[in-house]
Short mmCIF file of C-alpha atoms in Angstrom, two decimals:
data_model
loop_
_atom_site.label_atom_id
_atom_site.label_comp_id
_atom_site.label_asym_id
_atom_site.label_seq_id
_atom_site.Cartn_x
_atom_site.Cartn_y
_atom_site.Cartn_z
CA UNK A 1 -6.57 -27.37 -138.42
CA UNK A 2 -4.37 -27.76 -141.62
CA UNK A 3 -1.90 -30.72 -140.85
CA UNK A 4 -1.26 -31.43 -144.76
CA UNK A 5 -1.67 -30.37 -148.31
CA UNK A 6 -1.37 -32.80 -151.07
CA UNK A 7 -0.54 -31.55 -154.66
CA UNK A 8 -1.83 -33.72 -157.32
CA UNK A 9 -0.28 -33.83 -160.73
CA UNK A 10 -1.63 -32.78 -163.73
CA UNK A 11 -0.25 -31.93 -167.12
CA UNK A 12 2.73 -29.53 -168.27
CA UNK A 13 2.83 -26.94 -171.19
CA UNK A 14 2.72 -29.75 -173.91
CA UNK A 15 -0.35 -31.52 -172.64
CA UNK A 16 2.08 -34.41 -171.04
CA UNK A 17 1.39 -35.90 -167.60
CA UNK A 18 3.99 -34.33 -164.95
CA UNK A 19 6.47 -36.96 -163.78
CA UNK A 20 5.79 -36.29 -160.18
CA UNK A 21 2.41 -37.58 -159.70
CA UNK A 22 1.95 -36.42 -155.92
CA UNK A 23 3.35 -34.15 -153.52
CA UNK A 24 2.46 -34.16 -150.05
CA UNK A 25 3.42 -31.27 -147.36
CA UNK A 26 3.39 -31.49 -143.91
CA UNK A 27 2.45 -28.42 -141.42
CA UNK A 28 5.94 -27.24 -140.55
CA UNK A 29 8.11 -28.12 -143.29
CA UNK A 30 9.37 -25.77 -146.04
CA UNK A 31 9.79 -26.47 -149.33
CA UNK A 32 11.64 -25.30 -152.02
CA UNK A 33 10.34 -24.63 -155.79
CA UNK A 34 12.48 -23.61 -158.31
CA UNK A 35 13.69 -24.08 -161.52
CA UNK A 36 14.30 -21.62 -165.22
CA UNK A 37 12.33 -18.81 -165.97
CA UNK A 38 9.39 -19.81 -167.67
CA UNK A 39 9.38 -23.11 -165.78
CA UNK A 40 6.16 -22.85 -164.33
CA UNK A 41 6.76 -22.13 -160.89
CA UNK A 42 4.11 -18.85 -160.39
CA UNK A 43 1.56 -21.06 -161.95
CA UNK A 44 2.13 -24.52 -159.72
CA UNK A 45 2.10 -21.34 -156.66
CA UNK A 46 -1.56 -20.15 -158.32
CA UNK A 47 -2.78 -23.59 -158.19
CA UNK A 48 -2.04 -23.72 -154.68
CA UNK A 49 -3.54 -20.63 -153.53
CA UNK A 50 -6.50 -20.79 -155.56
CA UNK A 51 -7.19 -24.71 -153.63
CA UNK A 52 -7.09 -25.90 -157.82
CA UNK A 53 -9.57 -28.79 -158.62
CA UNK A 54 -8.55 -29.62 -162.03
CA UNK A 55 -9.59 -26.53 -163.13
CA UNK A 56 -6.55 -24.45 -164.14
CA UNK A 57 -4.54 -24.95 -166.79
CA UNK A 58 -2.27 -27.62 -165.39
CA UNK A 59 -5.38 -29.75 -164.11
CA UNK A 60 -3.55 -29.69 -160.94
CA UNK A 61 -5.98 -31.03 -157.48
CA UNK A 62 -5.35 -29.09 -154.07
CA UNK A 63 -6.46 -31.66 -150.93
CA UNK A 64 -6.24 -30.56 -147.74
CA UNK A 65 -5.87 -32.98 -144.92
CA UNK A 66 -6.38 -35.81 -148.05
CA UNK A 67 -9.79 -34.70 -148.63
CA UNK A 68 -11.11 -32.16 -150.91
CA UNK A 69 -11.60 -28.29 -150.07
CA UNK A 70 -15.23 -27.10 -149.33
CA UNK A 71 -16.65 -24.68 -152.17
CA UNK A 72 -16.50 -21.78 -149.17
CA UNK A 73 -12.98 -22.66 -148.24
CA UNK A 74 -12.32 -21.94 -151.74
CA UNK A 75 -14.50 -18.41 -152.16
CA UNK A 76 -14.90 -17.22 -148.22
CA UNK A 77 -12.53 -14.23 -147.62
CA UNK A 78 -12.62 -14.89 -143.94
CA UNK A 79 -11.67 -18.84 -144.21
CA UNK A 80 -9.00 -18.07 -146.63
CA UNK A 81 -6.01 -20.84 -146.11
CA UNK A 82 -3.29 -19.75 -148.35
CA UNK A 83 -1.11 -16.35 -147.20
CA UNK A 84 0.84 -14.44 -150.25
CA UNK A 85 4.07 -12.57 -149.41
CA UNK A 86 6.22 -11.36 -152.54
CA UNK A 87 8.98 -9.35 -152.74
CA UNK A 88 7.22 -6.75 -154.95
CA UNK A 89 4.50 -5.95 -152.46
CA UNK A 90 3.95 -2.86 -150.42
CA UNK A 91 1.25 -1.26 -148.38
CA UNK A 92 -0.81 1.44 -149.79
CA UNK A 93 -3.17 2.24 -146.67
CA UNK A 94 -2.24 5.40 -145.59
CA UNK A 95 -1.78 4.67 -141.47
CA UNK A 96 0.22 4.07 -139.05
CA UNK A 97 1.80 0.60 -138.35
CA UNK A 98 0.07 0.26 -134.92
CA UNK A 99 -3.32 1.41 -136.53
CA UNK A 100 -2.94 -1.17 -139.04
CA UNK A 101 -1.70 -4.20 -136.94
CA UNK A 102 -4.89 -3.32 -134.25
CA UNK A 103 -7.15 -3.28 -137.21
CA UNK A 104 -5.91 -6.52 -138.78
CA UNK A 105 -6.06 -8.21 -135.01
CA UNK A 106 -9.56 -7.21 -134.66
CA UNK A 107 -10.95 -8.42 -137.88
CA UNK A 108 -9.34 -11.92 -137.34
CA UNK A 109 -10.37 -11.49 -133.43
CA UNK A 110 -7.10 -11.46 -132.41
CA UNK A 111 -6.11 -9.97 -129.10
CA UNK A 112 -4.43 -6.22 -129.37
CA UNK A 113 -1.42 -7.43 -127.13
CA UNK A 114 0.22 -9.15 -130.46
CA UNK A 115 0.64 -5.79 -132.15
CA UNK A 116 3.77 -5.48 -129.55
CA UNK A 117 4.63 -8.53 -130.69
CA UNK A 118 4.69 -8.79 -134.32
CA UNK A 119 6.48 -5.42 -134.19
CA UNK A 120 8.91 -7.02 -132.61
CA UNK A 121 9.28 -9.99 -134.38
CA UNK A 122 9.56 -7.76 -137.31
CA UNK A 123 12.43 -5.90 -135.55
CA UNK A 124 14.50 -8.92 -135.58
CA UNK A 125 14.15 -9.64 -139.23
CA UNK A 126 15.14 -6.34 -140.48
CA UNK A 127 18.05 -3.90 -139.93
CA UNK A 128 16.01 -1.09 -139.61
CA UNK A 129 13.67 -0.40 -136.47
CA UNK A 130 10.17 -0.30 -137.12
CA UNK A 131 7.93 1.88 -134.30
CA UNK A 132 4.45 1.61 -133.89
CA UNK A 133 4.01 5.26 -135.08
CA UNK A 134 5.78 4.96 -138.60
CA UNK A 135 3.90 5.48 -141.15
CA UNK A 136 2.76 2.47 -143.72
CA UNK A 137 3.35 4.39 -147.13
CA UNK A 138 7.07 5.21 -145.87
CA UNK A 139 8.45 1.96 -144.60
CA UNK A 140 11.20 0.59 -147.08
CA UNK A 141 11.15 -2.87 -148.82
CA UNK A 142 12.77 -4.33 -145.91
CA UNK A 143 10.65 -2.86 -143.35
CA UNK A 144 7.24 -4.02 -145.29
CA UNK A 145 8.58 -7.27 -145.71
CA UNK A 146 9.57 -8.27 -142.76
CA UNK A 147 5.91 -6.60 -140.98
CA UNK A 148 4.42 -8.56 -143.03
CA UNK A 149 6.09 -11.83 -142.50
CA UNK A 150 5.78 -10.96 -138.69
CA UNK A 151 2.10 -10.35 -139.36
CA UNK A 152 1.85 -13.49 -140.96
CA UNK A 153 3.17 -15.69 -138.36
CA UNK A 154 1.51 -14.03 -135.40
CA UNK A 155 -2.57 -12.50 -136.73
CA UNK A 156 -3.00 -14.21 -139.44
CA UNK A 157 -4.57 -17.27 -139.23
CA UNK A 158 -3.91 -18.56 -142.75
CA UNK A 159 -2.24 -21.97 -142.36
CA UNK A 160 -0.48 -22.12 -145.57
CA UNK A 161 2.42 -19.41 -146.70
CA UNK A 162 3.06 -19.05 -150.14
CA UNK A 163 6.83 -16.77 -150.75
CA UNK A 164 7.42 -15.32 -154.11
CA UNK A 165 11.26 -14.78 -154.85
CA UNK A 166 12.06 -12.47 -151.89
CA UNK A 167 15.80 -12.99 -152.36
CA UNK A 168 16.17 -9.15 -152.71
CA UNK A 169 13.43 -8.49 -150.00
CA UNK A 170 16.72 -6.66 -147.44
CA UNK A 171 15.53 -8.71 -144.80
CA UNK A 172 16.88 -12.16 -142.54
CA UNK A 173 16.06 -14.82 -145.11
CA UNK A 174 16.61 -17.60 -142.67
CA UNK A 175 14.85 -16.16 -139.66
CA UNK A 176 12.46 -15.73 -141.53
CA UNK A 177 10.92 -18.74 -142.84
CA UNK A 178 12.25 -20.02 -139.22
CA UNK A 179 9.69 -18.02 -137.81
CA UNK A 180 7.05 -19.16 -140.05
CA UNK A 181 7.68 -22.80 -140.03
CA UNK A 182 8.18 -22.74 -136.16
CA UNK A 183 4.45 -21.08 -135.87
CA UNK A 184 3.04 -24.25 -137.55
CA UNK A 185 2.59 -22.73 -140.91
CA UNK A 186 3.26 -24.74 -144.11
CA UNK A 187 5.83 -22.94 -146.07
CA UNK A 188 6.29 -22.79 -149.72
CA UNK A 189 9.26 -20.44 -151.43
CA UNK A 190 9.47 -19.62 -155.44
CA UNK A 191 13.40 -18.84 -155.29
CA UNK A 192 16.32 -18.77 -157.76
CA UNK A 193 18.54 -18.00 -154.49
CA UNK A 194 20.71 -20.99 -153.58
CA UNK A 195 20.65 -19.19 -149.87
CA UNK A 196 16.99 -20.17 -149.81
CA UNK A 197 16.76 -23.27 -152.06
CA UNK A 198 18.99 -24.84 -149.37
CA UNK A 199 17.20 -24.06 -146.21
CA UNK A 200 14.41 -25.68 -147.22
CA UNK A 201 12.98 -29.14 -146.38
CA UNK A 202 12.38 -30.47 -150.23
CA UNK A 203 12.36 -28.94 -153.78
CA UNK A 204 9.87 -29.45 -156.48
CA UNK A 205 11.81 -29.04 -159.69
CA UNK A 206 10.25 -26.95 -162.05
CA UNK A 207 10.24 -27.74 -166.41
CA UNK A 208 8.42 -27.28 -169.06
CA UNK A 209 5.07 -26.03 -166.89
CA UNK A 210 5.34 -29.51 -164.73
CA UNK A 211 6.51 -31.36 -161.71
CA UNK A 212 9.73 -32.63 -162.80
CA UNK A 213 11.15 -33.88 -159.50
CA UNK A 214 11.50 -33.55 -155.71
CA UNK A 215 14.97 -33.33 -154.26
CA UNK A 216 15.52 -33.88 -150.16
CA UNK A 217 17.55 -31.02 -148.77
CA UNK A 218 21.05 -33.57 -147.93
CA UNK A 219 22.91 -33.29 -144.58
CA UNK A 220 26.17 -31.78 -146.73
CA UNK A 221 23.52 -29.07 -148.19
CA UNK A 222 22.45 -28.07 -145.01
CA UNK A 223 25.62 -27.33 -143.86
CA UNK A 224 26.26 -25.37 -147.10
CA UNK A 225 23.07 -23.55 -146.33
CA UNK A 226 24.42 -22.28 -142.60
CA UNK A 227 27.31 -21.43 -144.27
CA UNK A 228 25.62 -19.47 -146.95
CA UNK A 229 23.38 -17.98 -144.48
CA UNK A 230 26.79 -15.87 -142.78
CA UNK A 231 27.89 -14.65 -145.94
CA UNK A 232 23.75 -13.24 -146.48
CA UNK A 233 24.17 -11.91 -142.98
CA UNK A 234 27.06 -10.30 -143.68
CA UNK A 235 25.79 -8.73 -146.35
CA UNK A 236 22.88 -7.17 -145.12
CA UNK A 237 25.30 -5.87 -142.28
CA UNK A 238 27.58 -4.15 -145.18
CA UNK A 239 24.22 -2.69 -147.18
CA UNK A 240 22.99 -0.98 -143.40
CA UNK A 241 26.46 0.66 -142.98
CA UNK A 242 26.28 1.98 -146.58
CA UNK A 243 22.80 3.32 -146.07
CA UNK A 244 23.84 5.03 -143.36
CA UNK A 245 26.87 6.60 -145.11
CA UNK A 246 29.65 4.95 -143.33
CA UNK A 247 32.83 3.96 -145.31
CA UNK A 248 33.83 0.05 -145.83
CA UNK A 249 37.01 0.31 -145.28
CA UNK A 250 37.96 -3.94 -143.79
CA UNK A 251 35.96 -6.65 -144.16
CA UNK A 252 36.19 -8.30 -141.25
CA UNK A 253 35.74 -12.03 -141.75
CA UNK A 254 35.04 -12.99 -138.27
CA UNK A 255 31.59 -11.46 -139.12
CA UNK A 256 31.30 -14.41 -141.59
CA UNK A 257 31.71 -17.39 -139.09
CA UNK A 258 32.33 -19.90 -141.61
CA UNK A 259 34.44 -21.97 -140.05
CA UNK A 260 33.80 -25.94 -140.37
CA UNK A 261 33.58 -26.33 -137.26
CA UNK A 262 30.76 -24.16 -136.16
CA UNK A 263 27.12 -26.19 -135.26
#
């Protein structure tokens, strides 16, 4: 059982010692990282999933639980910790959806009654139904997205999700990492999207290859972030009745719920 991972500081792009010496993240909370291009925030993700011991560029150390990882926590396919979902990633087996979620449940001896249910999680992150019977290779970016982030939560055992800029992923941002965070999972998004900067817990500022600085989320940001969220939901809403060739004729801004008011 993962409750924490603790990032250790190391050293940006000019050899310098990051100003944030030491980050520490706690099973259930989601935090932010973002910052430029070029900032470093792929490589401080890298560090992560590879369970770094100062050996990576950045001289970065991974401990989980305060202590460090085992040499087969680090190299053992089956005890892997760290989860990968990016918005540039699709499935390439050629099967069906049920196939594959029964497969996946059996090799991490899972029972087959969760295929039901990470289909339908996945149904409530996306606008378009997924069916047990759907081919993989056909599913759109949505679709694959949000099976796998369903797939995540519910087989997969790995206690640590890393999210690589899924802004443009067509799916339920918010619901999203809501459903990873609530399944005990520590949750880490790459993002230039102020929609998901904000609904995280913290954000480690990205510059120059290092730790710059860790903002809290503030109670006037979270707000924001609800807010934001409407207008994103709202959006998706307009992109399904496009795809499905229907004319925008209103926008109907009781869709968007923003008023102040709302909890």
């Amino acid at each position: 059982m993962i409750d924490k991972i603790t990032v250790i500081g190391g050293y940006d792009k000019q050899g310098n010692k990051e100003p944030v010496e030491e980050v520490i993240i706690q099973k259930g909370e989601i935090f932010g990282v973002v910052g430029p291009t070029g900032s470093g925030k792929s490589s401080l993700i890298g560090d992560i999933e590879q369970l770094a011991q100062e050996d990576t560029f950045s001289k970065r150390k991974i401990l989980i639980n305060g202590g460090e990882p085992t040499y087969e926590d680090r190299t053992n396919p089956r005890k892997k910790m760290v989860a990968q979902l990016s918005q540039n990633m699709n499935f390439l087996a050629d099967m069906e959806v049920g196939e594959f979620l029964t497969l996946h449940a059996k090799c991490r001896g899972a029972k087959n009654a969760c295929v039901n249910k990470v289909i339908e999680l996945a149904n409530t992150l996306t606008g378009e139904p997924i069916k047990k019977e759907h081919e993989l290779t056909i599913l759109s970016g949505g679709q694959s997205r949000a099976l796998m982030v369903a797939d995540v939560a519910i087989i997969s055992d790995s206690p640590i999700v890393l999210i690589d800029e899924i802004e443009n992923a067509g799916i339920r941002k918010h619901d999203a990492l809501k459903v990873l965070s609530g399944h005990g999972k520590i949750v880490m998004v790459v993002t230039h999207d102020p929609v998901l900067a904000l609904m995280t817990d913290k954000r480690i500022v990205m510059k120059n290859g290092g730790m710059e600085k860790i903002v809290s989320t503030s109670t006037q940001e979270k707000l924001i972030s609800e807010r934001l969220n409407k207008i994103d939901e709202l959006m998706l809403h307009l992109r399904e009745k496009v795809r499905r060739g229907e004319l925008v004729e209103d926008l109907n801004t009781d869709d968007l719920e923003l008023r102040n008011n709302r909890k």
